[in-house]
Coordinates of C-alpha atoms in Angstrom, one line a residue:
S20 CA -10.5 -1.4 -26.6
V21 CA -9.0 -4.9 -26.1
P22 CA -9.1 -6.5 -22.7
E23 CA -5.5 -7.2 -21.6
A24 CA -6.1 -8.8 -18.2
E25 CA -8.8 -9.4 -15.6
R26 CA -8.3 -10.1 -11.9
T27 CA -11.1 -11.0 -9.5
G28 CA -10.8 -11.6 -5.8
S29 CA -12.7 -11.6 -2.6
S30 CA -12.0 -12.2 1.0
Q31 CA -14.4 -13.5 3.7
S32 CA -14.0 -13.8 7.4
S33 CA -16.7 -15.0 9.8
G34 CA -19.1 -15.1 6.8
R35 CA -18.8 -11.4 6.1
S36 CA -17.3 -10.1 2.9
F37 CA -14.6 -7.4 3.4
F38 CA -14.0 -6.7 -0.2
A39 CA -14.9 -8.1 -3.6
F40 CA -13.6 -6.5 -6.8
K41 CA -12.8 -7.0 -10.5
L42 CA -9.8 -5.2 -11.9
H43 CA -9.9 -4.8 -15.7
Q44 CA -7.1 -3.4 -17.7
F45 CA -7.6 -2.2 -21.3
I46 CA -5.3 -0.8 -24.0
S47 CA -7.1 1.8 -26.1
G48 CA -6.7 2.1 -29.8
A49 CA -4.2 4.9 -29.1
G50 CA -2.1 2.6 -27.0
H51 CA -3.0 4.2 -23.7
A52 CA -3.6 1.9 -20.7
Y53 CA -6.9 2.2 -18.7
A54 CA -8.2 0.3 -15.7
T55 CA -11.6 -0.1 -14.2
L56 CA -12.3 -1.3 -10.7
E57 CA -15.7 -2.8 -10.0
A58 CA -17.3 -3.6 -6.7
P59 CA -20.6 -5.6 -6.4
G60 CA -23.6 -3.2 -6.4
R61 CA -21.5 -0.2 -7.4
R62 CA -20.6 1.6 -10.6
S63 CA -17.3 0.9 -12.1
V64 CA -14.6 3.4 -11.4
I65 CA -12.6 4.3 -14.6
M66 CA -9.0 5.2 -14.0
P67 CA -7.8 6.8 -17.2
P68 CA -4.1 7.2 -17.8
T69 CA -2.6 10.3 -16.2
T70 CA 0.1 12.1 -18.1
Y71 CA 2.0 14.8 -16.2
P72 CA 4.4 17.4 -17.7
G73 CA 7.0 15.9 -15.4
E74 CA 6.4 12.2 -16.4
A75 CA 10.2 11.6 -16.6
R76 CA 10.5 12.9 -13.0
M77 CA 7.7 10.6 -11.9
A78 CA 9.6 7.6 -13.3
K79 CA 12.5 8.6 -11.0
S80 CA 10.2 9.2 -8.0
P81 CA 7.5 6.5 -7.9
N82 CA 6.5 7.6 -4.4
K83 CA 4.9 10.6 -6.1
L84 CA 2.4 8.4 -8.0
T85 CA -1.2 8.0 -6.8
A86 CA -2.1 4.5 -5.5
S87 CA -4.2 3.9 -8.7
E88 CA -1.3 4.9 -10.9
A89 CA 1.2 2.7 -9.0
V90 CA -1.1 -0.3 -9.1
L91 CA -1.7 0.1 -12.8
R92 CA 2.1 0.4 -13.5
M93 CA 2.8 -2.6 -11.4
A94 CA 0.2 -4.6 -13.2
Q95 CA 1.8 -3.5 -16.5
K96 CA 5.3 -4.5 -15.1
R97 CA 6.4 -0.8 -15.6
L98 CA 7.1 -0.5 -11.9
S99 CA 8.1 -3.0 -9.2
A100 CA 6.8 -3.0 -5.7
R101 CA 10.5 -3.1 -4.5
D102 CA 11.2 0.2 -6.4
L103 CA 8.1 1.8 -4.9
V104 CA 9.1 0.6 -1.3
E105 CA 12.7 1.9 -1.8
A106 CA 11.4 5.3 -3.0
C107 CA 9.1 5.6 0.0
L108 CA 11.9 4.5 2.4
D109 CA 14.3 7.1 0.9
R110 CA 11.7 9.8 1.3
I111 CA 11.1 8.8 4.9
E112 CA 14.8 8.8 5.6
H113 CA 15.1 12.3 4.1
R114 CA 12.1 13.8 5.9
E115 CA 11.6 11.9 9.2
G116 CA 14.0 14.2 11.1
Q117 CA 11.6 17.1 10.5
V118 CA 8.2 15.3 10.4
H119 CA 8.5 12.7 13.2
A120 CA 5.6 10.7 11.7
W121 CA 6.9 7.2 12.3
E122 CA 6.9 5.3 15.6
A123 CA 8.5 2.2 14.1
L124 CA 9.7 1.1 10.6
D125 CA 10.2 -2.4 9.2
P126 CA 12.3 -1.8 6.1
E127 CA 13.5 -5.3 5.7
G128 CA 10.0 -6.8 6.2
A129 CA 8.7 -4.3 3.6
R130 CA 11.5 -5.2 1.1
K131 CA 10.8 -9.0 1.6
R132 CA 7.1 -8.5 1.0
A133 CA 7.7 -6.4 -2.1
D134 CA 10.1 -9.0 -3.5
V135 CA 7.4 -11.7 -3.0
L136 CA 4.8 -9.6 -4.7
D137 CA 7.1 -8.8 -7.6
K138 CA 7.5 -12.5 -8.3
R139 CA 3.8 -13.0 -8.9
A140 CA 2.5 -13.1 -12.4
K141 CA -0.8 -11.3 -11.5
P142 CA -1.7 -8.7 -8.9
V143 CA -3.0 -10.3 -5.6
G144 CA -5.6 -7.5 -5.1
P145 CA -6.5 -3.9 -5.5
L146 CA -3.7 -2.7 -3.2
H147 CA -1.0 -4.9 -4.9
G148 CA 2.4 -3.4 -3.9
I149 CA 1.1 -0.3 -2.2
P150 CA 3.2 0.7 0.9
L151 CA 1.3 2.1 3.8
A152 CA 1.5 2.9 7.5
V153 CA -0.5 1.4 10.3
K154 CA -1.5 3.8 13.2
D155 CA 0.3 2.7 16.4
I156 CA -3.0 1.9 18.1
I157 CA -3.5 -1.0 15.7
S158 CA -1.8 -4.4 16.4
T159 CA 0.8 -5.8 14.0
R160 CA 2.5 -9.1 14.2
V161 CA 6.2 -8.1 14.3
M162 CA 6.3 -4.4 15.3
P163 CA 5.6 -3.0 18.8
T164 CA 2.1 -1.6 19.4
T165 CA 2.8 1.2 21.9
C166 CA -0.5 3.1 21.7
G167 CA 1.7 6.2 22.0
S168 CA 2.5 5.4 25.6
P169 CA 5.9 4.8 27.2
I170 CA 4.4 2.0 29.3
Y171 CA 3.9 -0.1 26.2
R172 CA 7.2 0.8 24.5
D173 CA 8.2 -2.8 23.9
H174 CA 4.7 -4.4 23.6
V175 CA 4.5 -6.8 20.6
V176 CA 1.1 -8.4 20.2
G177 CA 2.3 -11.2 17.9
K178 CA -0.6 -11.1 15.5
D179 CA -2.1 -8.6 13.0
A180 CA -5.3 -6.9 13.7
A181 CA -8.1 -7.9 11.3
C182 CA -7.9 -4.7 9.4
V183 CA -4.2 -5.2 8.8
S184 CA -4.7 -8.8 7.7
Q185 CA -7.3 -7.6 5.2
L186 CA -5.0 -4.9 3.8
V187 CA -2.2 -7.5 3.4
K188 CA -4.6 -9.9 1.7
A189 CA -5.4 -7.1 -0.7
G190 CA -1.7 -6.7 -1.6
A191 CA -0.6 -3.9 0.7
I192 CA 2.9 -3.6 2.2
V193 CA 3.1 -2.4 5.8
L194 CA 6.1 -0.1 6.0
G195 CA 5.7 0.6 9.7
K196 CA 3.7 2.2 12.5
S197 CA 2.8 5.9 12.5
V198 CA 2.7 8.0 15.6
T199 CA -0.5 8.3 17.5
T200 CA -1.7 10.3 20.5
E201 CA -1.4 8.4 23.7
F202 CA -4.2 5.8 23.8
A203 CA -5.7 7.7 20.9
G204 CA -6.6 10.7 23.0
G205 CA -4.7 13.9 23.9
H206 CA -1.5 15.1 22.3
A207 CA 1.0 13.3 20.0
G208 CA 3.1 10.7 21.9
K209 CA 6.4 11.3 20.1

């Protein structure tokens, strides 16, 4: 196999390492793309290509891809972060009326972040372009953190929690806040 690209990265805060990784992409002799993800002191994880009978359907519904498949396709420029975000937002719009999983959504912020990531030549980290939700008990800079309680309905902290900052540094896109039980104990707040 021939190495196509290599990406290394790490993040440190207060002297502690939160993640360190190497992402290697290979093209096999048969033309299939493979990726390995290495962490210090751990074995490499090999992510072989996955081919589904409905591959054409998958191309139309990127939100059906696993995170590994989506990251690999974005690294190969076969999928854009913006297309993945749009597919997720479409699915949320279609299902939220029955599921009631979201406390807050930031579609414009997610789209802007996706556009910034799509302009980069190389992935910024192992979660490059992956949309995700943050539980409503975790602080985010621009969205309210209600802790599932009506008394904090409009409470905006103004900064991201450390875990959110680390996810964003790893390339993730925060779509919004997911519903939580009131103060993380009891029944669902929505």
